[in-house]
Amino acid sequence: GKRDSILSFLTTINREVICAKAMFLAYSDPFEKYRALLFEYAHTLGHGVEAFVNDLYLRAKKSNVEIPANALRLHGQCVGMAVLWAGEMSKNLGKLEGNGFLLHQSFPYLFNKYGGFCFRPIRQLCDKLGVEEEEFCESVLQVVRRDNKRGYCACDDPKKSVDQLVTSRPGKMLGSPDPNAEVRYLVEVDEEWQKEVLSKAFHGGFDRVADLRDGSLCFIPWEQRESQQASSSEIAAHIRRGVVSAYQADI
């Protein structure tokens, strides 16, 4: 049945991810200090928003404010939102454009039909608790400033941070002139770049879902999800063809 198909799919994905990471840990980077940090992609802002929402839940409980089920976010959902933010920063820097950008953003959006990567429910909880945009952004950035990856990058300017960004296509990490950062897929970023995508998230700018219109990949507002013209399997097949083509062009 459908449930068995979903479980089989998730089991396969998990197995592939674990095997890929084990390859790094077993043969080249057992302490996750170098290339294995690739698996920390989108965790910089992801950890920041995860800490923010956990604190938000505590505040809600103390204030006897009900936490809706759709506002609960686990670690993977926080990282998924941050994948979108990393793609947006890469695009804003002119490093990820056109079809490469669409393919990168399509991974979370493909799985967002039920809103698991939407910020709107968190924003609604923020509104109930009187948490405004500036507090949200600053709370996330405070966590980012304590990120242990900062020690790997020459980051003397207090307004600078470190993150992992992509270029050209999904999976192609942006390089750094700093050799200590380069070997860890890290780049120096301006906090303002991070704040810009956090602000956009707070206002629902990433609350979208993938669709196909006239054979082209696009992202429609989440509240219009019922007007989706293509099935999830059709969208996934389109994304897969695009990713394969993008990787072959790099060979």
PDB file of C-alpha atoms in Angstrom:
ATOM      1  CA  GLY A   1       0.000   0.000   0.000  1.00  0.00           C
ATOM      2  CA  LYS A   2       0.861   3.691   0.017  1.00  0.00           C
ATOM      3  CA  ARG A   3       2.171   3.575   3.582  1.00  0.00           C
ATOM      4  CA  ASP A   4       4.577   0.745   2.736  1.00  0.00           C
ATOM      5  CA  SER A   5       5.802   2.660  -0.326  1.00  0.00           C
ATOM      6  CA  ILE A   6       6.527   5.751   1.774  1.00  0.00           C
ATOM      7  CA  LEU A   7       8.343   3.708   4.434  1.00  0.00           C
ATOM      8  CA  SER A   8      10.397   1.964   1.735  1.00  0.00           C
ATOM      9  CA  PHE A   9      11.320   5.308   0.182  1.00  0.00           C
ATOM     10  CA  LEU A  10      12.350   6.840   3.511  1.00  0.00           C
ATOM     11  CA  THR A  11      14.322   3.719   4.447  1.00  0.00           C
ATOM     12  CA  THR A  12      16.212   3.860   1.153  1.00  0.00           C
ATOM     13  CA  ILE A  13      16.989   7.568   1.538  1.00  0.00           C
ATOM     14  CA  ASN A  14      18.187   7.095   5.125  1.00  0.00           C
ATOM     15  CA  ARG A  15      20.370   4.156   4.155  1.00  0.00           C
ATOM     16  CA  GLU A  16      21.997   6.116   1.312  1.00  0.00           C
ATOM     17  CA  VAL A  17      22.684   9.119   3.558  1.00  0.00           C
ATOM     18  CA  ILE A  18      24.161   6.953   6.319  1.00  0.00           C
ATOM     19  CA  CYS A  19      26.368   5.067   3.848  1.00  0.00           C
ATOM     20  CA  ALA A  20      27.596   8.315   2.305  1.00  0.00           C
ATOM     21  CA  LYS A  21      28.507   9.773   5.690  1.00  0.00           C
ATOM     22  CA  ALA A  22      30.068   6.511   6.863  1.00  0.00           C
ATOM     23  CA  MET A  23      32.385   6.606   3.864  1.00  0.00           C
ATOM     24  CA  PHE A  24      33.835   9.905   5.101  1.00  0.00           C
ATOM     25  CA  LEU A  25      33.965   8.877   8.761  1.00  0.00           C
ATOM     26  CA  ALA A  26      35.534   5.491   8.116  1.00  0.00           C
ATOM     27  CA  TYR A  27      38.184   6.460   5.581  1.00  0.00           C
ATOM     28  CA  SER A  28      39.068  10.136   5.635  1.00  0.00           C
ATOM     29  CA  ASP A  29      37.529  12.206   8.430  1.00  0.00           C
ATOM     30  CA  PRO A  30      36.549  10.149  11.502  1.00  0.00           C
ATOM     31  CA  PHE A  31      36.188  13.206  13.776  1.00  0.00           C
ATOM     32  CA  GLU A  32      34.162  15.362  11.352  1.00  0.00           C
ATOM     33  CA  LYS A  33      36.751  18.118  11.217  1.00  0.00           C
ATOM     34  CA  TYR A  34      37.263  18.412   7.450  1.00  0.00           C
ATOM     35  CA  ARG A  35      35.335  17.109   4.417  1.00  0.00           C
ATOM     36  CA  ALA A  36      32.694  15.395   6.559  1.00  0.00           C
ATOM     37  CA  LEU A  37      31.455  18.881   7.458  1.00  0.00           C
ATOM     38  CA  LEU A  38      29.728  18.669   4.084  1.00  0.00           C
ATOM     39  CA  PHE A  39      26.945  16.955   6.024  1.00  0.00           C
ATOM     40  CA  GLU A  40      26.555  20.110   8.110  1.00  0.00           C
ATOM     41  CA  TYR A  41      25.119  21.919   5.084  1.00  0.00           C
ATOM     42  CA  ALA A  42      22.360  24.352   6.122  1.00  0.00           C
ATOM     43  CA  HIS A  43      22.944  23.535   9.787  1.00  0.00           C
ATOM     44  CA  THR A  44      24.339  26.988  10.609  1.00  0.00           C
ATOM     45  CA  LEU A  45      21.018  28.813  10.346  1.00  0.00           C
ATOM     46  CA  GLY A  46      19.200  25.521  10.923  1.00  0.00           C
ATOM     47  CA  HIS A  47      20.597  25.208  14.442  1.00  0.00           C
ATOM     48  CA  GLY A  48      19.809  28.868  15.023  1.00  0.00           C
ATOM     49  CA  VAL A  49      16.125  28.602  14.117  1.00  0.00           C
ATOM     50  CA  GLU A  50      15.865  25.289  15.989  1.00  0.00           C
ATOM     51  CA  ALA A  51      17.102  26.971  19.178  1.00  0.00           C
ATOM     52  CA  PHE A  52      14.727  29.872  18.577  1.00  0.00           C
ATOM     53  CA  VAL A  53      11.604  27.719  18.188  1.00  0.00           C
ATOM     54  CA  ASN A  54      12.487  25.584  21.213  1.00  0.00           C
ATOM     55  CA  ASP A  55      12.745  28.742  23.312  1.00  0.00           C
ATOM     56  CA  LEU A  56       9.464  29.939  21.775  1.00  0.00           C
ATOM     57  CA  TYR A  57       7.740  26.740  22.903  1.00  0.00           C
ATOM     58  CA  LEU A  58       9.002  27.243  26.461  1.00  0.00           C
ATOM     59  CA  ARG A  59       7.712  30.810  26.478  1.00  0.00           C
ATOM     60  CA  ALA A  60       4.349  29.647  25.185  1.00  0.00           C
ATOM     61  CA  LYS A  61       4.041  27.039  27.930  1.00  0.00           C
ATOM     62  CA  LYS A  62       4.954  29.553  30.613  1.00  0.00           C
ATOM     63  CA  SER A  63       2.326  31.953  29.241  1.00  0.00           C
ATOM     64  CA  ASN A  64      -0.299  29.220  28.886  1.00  0.00           C
ATOM     65  CA  VAL A  65      -0.426  29.822  25.144  1.00  0.00           C
ATOM     66  CA  GLU A  66      -1.425  26.750  23.166  1.00  0.00           C
ATOM     67  CA  ILE A  67       1.188  25.496  20.703  1.00  0.00           C
ATOM     68  CA  PRO A  68      -0.571  24.298  17.535  1.00  0.00           C
ATOM     69  CA  ALA A  69       0.662  20.966  16.188  1.00  0.00           C
ATOM     70  CA  ASN A  70       1.514  22.564  12.842  1.00  0.00           C
ATOM     71  CA  ALA A  71       3.907  24.985  14.616  1.00  0.00           C
ATOM     72  CA  LEU A  72       6.078  22.195  16.013  1.00  0.00           C
ATOM     73  CA  ARG A  73       9.376  21.900  14.185  1.00  0.00           C
ATOM     74  CA  LEU A  74      11.935  19.119  14.573  1.00  0.00           C
ATOM     75  CA  HIS A  75      15.637  19.303  13.714  1.00  0.00           C
ATOM     76  CA  GLY A  76      15.209  18.099  10.122  1.00  0.00           C
ATOM     77  CA  GLN A  77      12.474  20.611   9.409  1.00  0.00           C
ATOM     78  CA  CYS A  78      14.618  23.464  10.706  1.00  0.00           C
ATOM     79  CA  VAL A  79      17.511  22.362   8.503  1.00  0.00           C
ATOM     80  CA  GLY A  80      15.112  22.000   5.560  1.00  0.00           C
ATOM     81  CA  MET A  81      14.019  25.615   5.966  1.00  0.00           C
ATOM     82  CA  ALA A  82      17.671  26.638   6.164  1.00  0.00           C
ATOM     83  CA  VAL A  83      18.401  24.797   2.894  1.00  0.00           C
ATOM     84  CA  LEU A  84      16.024  27.250   1.234  1.00  0.00           C
ATOM     85  CA  TRP A  85      17.749  30.162   2.958  1.00  0.00           C
ATOM     86  CA  ALA A  86      21.208  28.981   1.864  1.00  0.00           C
ATOM     87  CA  GLY A  87      19.952  28.724  -1.710  1.00  0.00           C
ATOM     88  CA  GLU A  88      18.529  32.226  -1.516  1.00  0.00           C
ATOM     89  CA  MET A  89      21.806  33.657  -0.192  1.00  0.00           C
ATOM     90  CA  SER A  90      23.693  31.874  -2.971  1.00  0.00           C
ATOM     91  CA  LYS A  91      21.298  33.374  -5.533  1.00  0.00           C
ATOM     92  CA  ASN A  92      21.596  36.857  -4.036  1.00  0.00           C
ATOM     93  CA  LEU A  93      25.377  36.596  -4.431  1.00  0.00           C
ATOM     94  CA  GLY A  94      24.962  35.647  -8.091  1.00  0.00           C
ATOM     95  CA  LYS A  95      26.418  32.182  -7.479  1.00  0.00           C
ATOM     96  CA  LEU A  96      23.264  30.101  -8.008  1.00  0.00           C
ATOM     97  CA  GLU A  97      21.029  31.094 -10.873  1.00  0.00           C
ATOM     98  CA  GLY A  98      18.394  29.874 -13.276  1.00  0.00           C
ATOM     99  CA  ASN A  99      17.739  26.148 -13.372  1.00  0.00           C
ATOM    100  CA  GLY A 100      20.442  25.455 -10.783  1.00  0.00           C
ATOM    101  CA  PHE A 101      18.615  27.626  -8.268  1.00  0.00           C
ATOM    102  CA  LEU A 102      15.243  26.053  -9.072  1.00  0.00           C
ATOM    103  CA  LEU A 103      16.621  22.544  -8.625  1.00  0.00           C
ATOM    104  CA  HIS A 104      18.257  23.449  -5.321  1.00  0.00           C
ATOM    105  CA  GLN A 105      15.080  24.957  -3.879  1.00  0.00           C
ATOM    106  CA  SER A 106      12.917  22.161  -5.248  1.00  0.00           C
ATOM    107  CA  PHE A 107      14.046  19.560  -2.698  1.00  0.00           C
ATOM    108  CA  PRO A 108      12.291  21.078   0.345  1.00  0.00           C
ATOM    109  CA  TYR A 109       9.442  22.435  -1.764  1.00  0.00           C
ATOM    110  CA  LEU A 110       8.692  18.994  -3.230  1.00  0.00           C
ATOM    111  CA  PHE A 111       7.976  17.744   0.297  1.00  0.00           C
ATOM    112  CA  ASN A 112       6.198  20.872   1.533  1.00  0.00           C
ATOM    113  CA  LYS A 113       2.623  20.071   0.522  1.00  0.00           C
ATOM    114  CA  TYR A 114       1.689  19.633   4.180  1.00  0.00           C
ATOM    115  CA  GLY A 115       3.604  22.713   5.333  1.00  0.00           C
ATOM    116  CA  GLY A 116       6.401  21.057   7.281  1.00  0.00           C
ATOM    117  CA  PHE A 117       8.922  23.611   5.951  1.00  0.00           C
ATOM    118  CA  CYS A 118       6.614  26.631   6.219  1.00  0.00           C
ATOM    119  CA  PHE A 119       7.395  29.396   8.689  1.00  0.00           C
ATOM    120  CA  ARG A 120       3.842  30.743   8.873  1.00  0.00           C
ATOM    121  CA  PRO A 121       2.689  28.665  11.898  1.00  0.00           C
ATOM    122  CA  ILE A 122       5.810  29.787  13.805  1.00  0.00           C
ATOM    123  CA  ARG A 123       5.093  33.399  12.838  1.00  0.00           C
ATOM    124  CA  GLN A 124       1.543  33.050  14.132  1.00  0.00           C
ATOM    125  CA  LEU A 125       2.878  31.761  17.444  1.00  0.00           C
ATOM    126  CA  CYS A 126       5.352  34.672  17.515  1.00  0.00           C
ATOM    127  CA  ASP A 127       2.466  37.100  17.052  1.00  0.00           C
ATOM    128  CA  LYS A 128       0.604  35.568  20.000  1.00  0.00           C
ATOM    129  CA  LEU A 129       3.688  35.949  22.198  1.00  0.00           C
ATOM    130  CA  GLY A 130       4.618  39.437  21.008  1.00  0.00           C
ATOM    131  CA  VAL A 131       7.828  38.290  19.295  1.00  0.00           C
ATOM    132  CA  GLU A 132       8.670  40.625  16.432  1.00  0.00           C
ATOM    133  CA  GLU A 133      10.923  40.252  13.406  1.00  0.00           C
ATOM    134  CA  GLU A 134      13.958  41.926  14.961  1.00  0.00           C
ATOM    135  CA  GLU A 135      13.892  39.630  17.993  1.00  0.00           C
ATOM    136  CA  PHE A 136      13.580  36.567  15.779  1.00  0.00           C
ATOM    137  CA  CYS A 137      16.513  37.546  13.559  1.00  0.00           C
ATOM    138  CA  GLU A 138      18.750  38.506  16.469  1.00  0.00           C
ATOM    139  CA  SER A 139      17.926  35.326  18.414  1.00  0.00           C
ATOM    140  CA  VAL A 140      18.924  33.149  15.463  1.00  0.00           C
ATOM    141  CA  LEU A 141      22.084  35.161  14.777  1.00  0.00           C
ATOM    142  CA  GLN A 142      23.164  34.901  18.418  1.00  0.00           C
ATOM    143  CA  VAL A 143      23.268  31.133  17.997  1.00  0.00           C
ATOM    144  CA  VAL A 144      25.107  31.482  14.676  1.00  0.00           C
ATOM    145  CA  ARG A 145      27.776  33.626  16.356  1.00  0.00           C
ATOM    146  CA  ARG A 146      28.510  30.739  18.727  1.00  0.00           C
ATOM    147  CA  ASP A 147      28.685  28.155  15.928  1.00  0.00           C
ATOM    148  CA  ASN A 148      31.762  25.958  16.359  1.00  0.00           C
ATOM    149  CA  LYS A 149      32.559  26.202  12.628  1.00  0.00           C
ATOM    150  CA  ARG A 150      33.627  29.830  13.083  1.00  0.00           C
ATOM    151  CA  GLY A 151      36.933  28.613  14.520  1.00  0.00           C
ATOM    152  CA  TYR A 152      37.858  27.121  11.155  1.00  0.00           C
ATOM    153  CA  CYS A 153      37.582  30.408   9.271  1.00  0.00           C
ATOM    154  CA  ALA A 154      39.524  33.649   9.577  1.00  0.00           C
ATOM    155  CA  CYS A 155      36.593  35.794  10.631  1.00  0.00           C
ATOM    156  CA  ASP A 156      38.026  38.895  12.304  1.00  0.00           C
ATOM    157  CA  ASP A 157      35.119  41.199  11.511  1.00  0.00           C
ATOM    158  CA  PRO A 158      32.374  40.806  14.161  1.00  0.00           C
ATOM    159  CA  LYS A 159      29.804  41.476  11.427  1.00  0.00           C
ATOM    160  CA  LYS A 160      31.038  38.465   9.475  1.00  0.00           C
ATOM    161  CA  SER A 161      30.052  34.860   9.997  1.00  0.00           C
ATOM    162  CA  VAL A 162      30.650  31.514   8.318  1.00  0.00           C
ATOM    163  CA  ASP A 163      28.233  29.361   6.371  1.00  0.00           C
ATOM    164  CA  GLN A 164      28.087  26.861   3.531  1.00  0.00           C
ATOM    165  CA  LEU A 165      26.738  28.052   0.177  1.00  0.00           C
ATOM    166  CA  VAL A 166      26.363  26.507  -3.259  1.00  0.00           C
ATOM    167  CA  THR A 167      27.240  27.507  -6.789  1.00  0.00           C
ATOM    168  CA  SER A 168      25.885  26.553 -10.225  1.00  0.00           C
ATOM    169  CA  ARG A 169      23.839  23.520  -9.125  1.00  0.00           C
ATOM    170  CA  PRO A 170      22.740  21.549  -6.048  1.00  0.00           C
ATOM    171  CA  GLY A 171      25.658  19.852  -4.291  1.00  0.00           C
ATOM    172  CA  LYS A 172      28.412  22.037  -5.752  1.00  0.00           C
ATOM    173  CA  MET A 173      29.802  23.930  -2.793  1.00  0.00           C
ATOM    174  CA  LEU A 174      31.073  27.476  -3.064  1.00  0.00           C
ATOM    175  CA  GLY A 175      34.826  27.632  -2.507  1.00  0.00           C
ATOM    176  CA  SER A 176      36.863  29.936  -0.276  1.00  0.00           C
ATOM    177  CA  PRO A 177      40.327  31.514  -0.707  1.00  0.00           C
ATOM    178  CA  ASP A 178      41.013  30.559   2.921  1.00  0.00           C
ATOM    179  CA  PRO A 179      42.517  27.016   2.781  1.00  0.00           C
ATOM    180  CA  ASN A 180      41.265  26.181   6.285  1.00  0.00           C
ATOM    181  CA  ALA A 181      37.753  27.083   5.194  1.00  0.00           C
ATOM    182  CA  GLU A 182      38.022  25.551   1.724  1.00  0.00           C
ATOM    183  CA  VAL A 183      38.768  22.051   3.004  1.00  0.00           C
ATOM    184  CA  ARG A 184      35.595  22.282   5.116  1.00  0.00           C
ATOM    185  CA  TYR A 185      33.299  23.754   2.435  1.00  0.00           C
ATOM    186  CA  LEU A 186      33.004  26.951   4.482  1.00  0.00           C
ATOM    187  CA  VAL A 187      32.833  30.543   3.259  1.00  0.00           C
ATOM    188  CA  GLU A 188      32.796  33.850   5.064  1.00  0.00           C
ATOM    189  CA  VAL A 189      29.428  35.570   4.886  1.00  0.00           C
ATOM    190  CA  ASP A 190      28.067  38.905   6.007  1.00  0.00           C
ATOM    191  CA  GLU A 191      25.519  38.741   8.816  1.00  0.00           C
ATOM    192  CA  GLU A 192      23.324  41.068   6.789  1.00  0.00           C
ATOM    193  CA  TRP A 193      22.967  38.359   4.143  1.00  0.00           C
ATOM    194  CA  GLN A 194      21.747  35.945   6.784  1.00  0.00           C
ATOM    195  CA  LYS A 195      19.455  38.532   8.318  1.00  0.00           C
ATOM    196  CA  GLU A 196      17.943  39.271   4.914  1.00  0.00           C
ATOM    197  CA  VAL A 197      16.812  35.665   4.372  1.00  0.00           C
ATOM    198  CA  LEU A 198      15.617  35.367   7.979  1.00  0.00           C
ATOM    199  CA  SER A 199      13.487  38.464   7.482  1.00  0.00           C
ATOM    200  CA  LYS A 200      12.047  37.034   4.282  1.00  0.00           C
ATOM    201  CA  ALA A 201      11.222  33.795   6.122  1.00  0.00           C
ATOM    202  CA  PHE A 202       9.515  35.688   8.941  1.00  0.00           C
ATOM    203  CA  HIS A 203       7.197  37.288   6.385  1.00  0.00           C
ATOM    204  CA  GLY A 204       6.375  33.981   4.689  1.00  0.00           C
ATOM    205  CA  GLY A 205       8.563  34.476   1.634  1.00  0.00           C
ATOM    206  CA  PHE A 206       9.631  30.821   1.561  1.00  0.00           C
ATOM    207  CA  ASP A 207       6.234  29.272   2.259  1.00  0.00           C
ATOM    208  CA  ARG A 208       5.834  27.612  -1.129  1.00  0.00           C
ATOM    209  CA  VAL A 209       5.351  24.229  -2.760  1.00  0.00           C
ATOM    210  CA  ALA A 210       6.769  22.789  -5.987  1.00  0.00           C
ATOM    211  CA  ASP A 211       4.666  22.360  -9.118  1.00  0.00           C
ATOM    212  CA  LEU A 212       4.986  21.969 -12.883  1.00  0.00           C
ATOM    213  CA  ARG A 213       3.385  24.549 -15.153  1.00  0.00           C
ATOM    214  CA  ASP A 214       3.659  24.049 -18.925  1.00  0.00           C
ATOM    215  CA  GLY A 215       6.397  21.497 -18.268  1.00  0.00           C
ATOM    216  CA  SER A 216       8.513  23.903 -16.218  1.00  0.00           C
ATOM    217  CA  LEU A 217       9.379  23.693 -12.538  1.00  0.00           C
ATOM    218  CA  CYS A 218       7.900  26.459 -10.423  1.00  0.00           C
ATOM    219  CA  PHE A 219       7.016  27.232  -6.806  1.00  0.00           C
ATOM    220  CA  ILE A 220       3.496  28.325  -5.935  1.00  0.00           C
ATOM    221  CA  PRO A 221       2.389  29.928  -2.652  1.00  0.00           C
ATOM    222  CA  TRP A 222       1.622  27.260  -0.064  1.00  0.00           C
ATOM    223  CA  GLU A 223      -1.947  28.491   0.388  1.00  0.00           C
ATOM    224  CA  GLN A 224      -2.516  27.668  -3.316  1.00  0.00           C
ATOM    225  CA  ARG A 225      -1.321  24.060  -2.912  1.00  0.00           C
ATOM    226  CA  GLU A 226      -4.748  22.675  -3.823  1.00  0.00           C
ATOM    227  CA  SER A 227      -4.307  24.191  -7.297  1.00  0.00           C
ATOM    228  CA  GLN A 228      -1.171  22.088  -7.872  1.00  0.00           C
ATOM    229  CA  GLN A 229      -1.315  20.849 -11.486  1.00  0.00           C
ATOM    230  CA  ALA A 230       1.222  18.020 -11.294  1.00  0.00           C
ATOM    231  CA  SER A 231       1.465  15.049  -8.952  1.00  0.00           C
ATOM    232  CA  SER A 232       4.355  14.688  -6.525  1.00  0.00           C
ATOM    233  CA  SER A 233       5.739  11.782  -8.537  1.00  0.00           C
ATOM    234  CA  GLU A 234       5.668  13.817 -11.751  1.00  0.00           C
ATOM    235  CA  ILE A 235       7.436  16.721 -10.051  1.00  0.00           C
ATOM    236  CA  ALA A 236      10.013  14.374  -8.502  1.00  0.00           C
ATOM    237  CA  ALA A 237      10.726  12.755 -11.888  1.00  0.00           C
ATOM    238  CA  HIS A 238      11.216  16.201 -13.446  1.00  0.00           C
ATOM    239  CA  ILE A 239      13.596  17.225 -10.656  1.00  0.00           C
ATOM    240  CA  ARG A 240      15.566  13.997 -10.994  1.00  0.00           C
ATOM    241  CA  ARG A 241      16.034  14.504 -14.735  1.00  0.00           C
ATOM    242  CA  GLY A 242      17.168  18.060 -14.110  1.00  0.00           C
ATOM    243  CA  VAL A 243      19.683  17.057 -11.420  1.00  0.00           C
ATOM    244  CA  VAL A 244      21.119  14.262 -13.583  1.00  0.00           C
ATOM    245  CA  SER A 245      21.480  16.685 -16.491  1.00  0.00           C
ATOM    246  CA  ALA A 246      23.146  19.325 -14.276  1.00  0.00           C
ATOM    247  CA  TYR A 247      25.671  16.822 -12.947  1.00  0.00           C
ATOM    248  CA  GLN A 248      26.433  15.429 -16.406  1.00  0.00           C
ATOM    249  CA  ALA A 249      27.145  18.939 -17.651  1.00  0.00           C
ATOM    250  CA  ASP A 250      29.848  19.188 -14.966  1.00  0.00           C
ATOM    251  CA  ILE A 251      31.637  15.985 -15.991  1.00  0.00           C
TER     252      ILE A 251
END
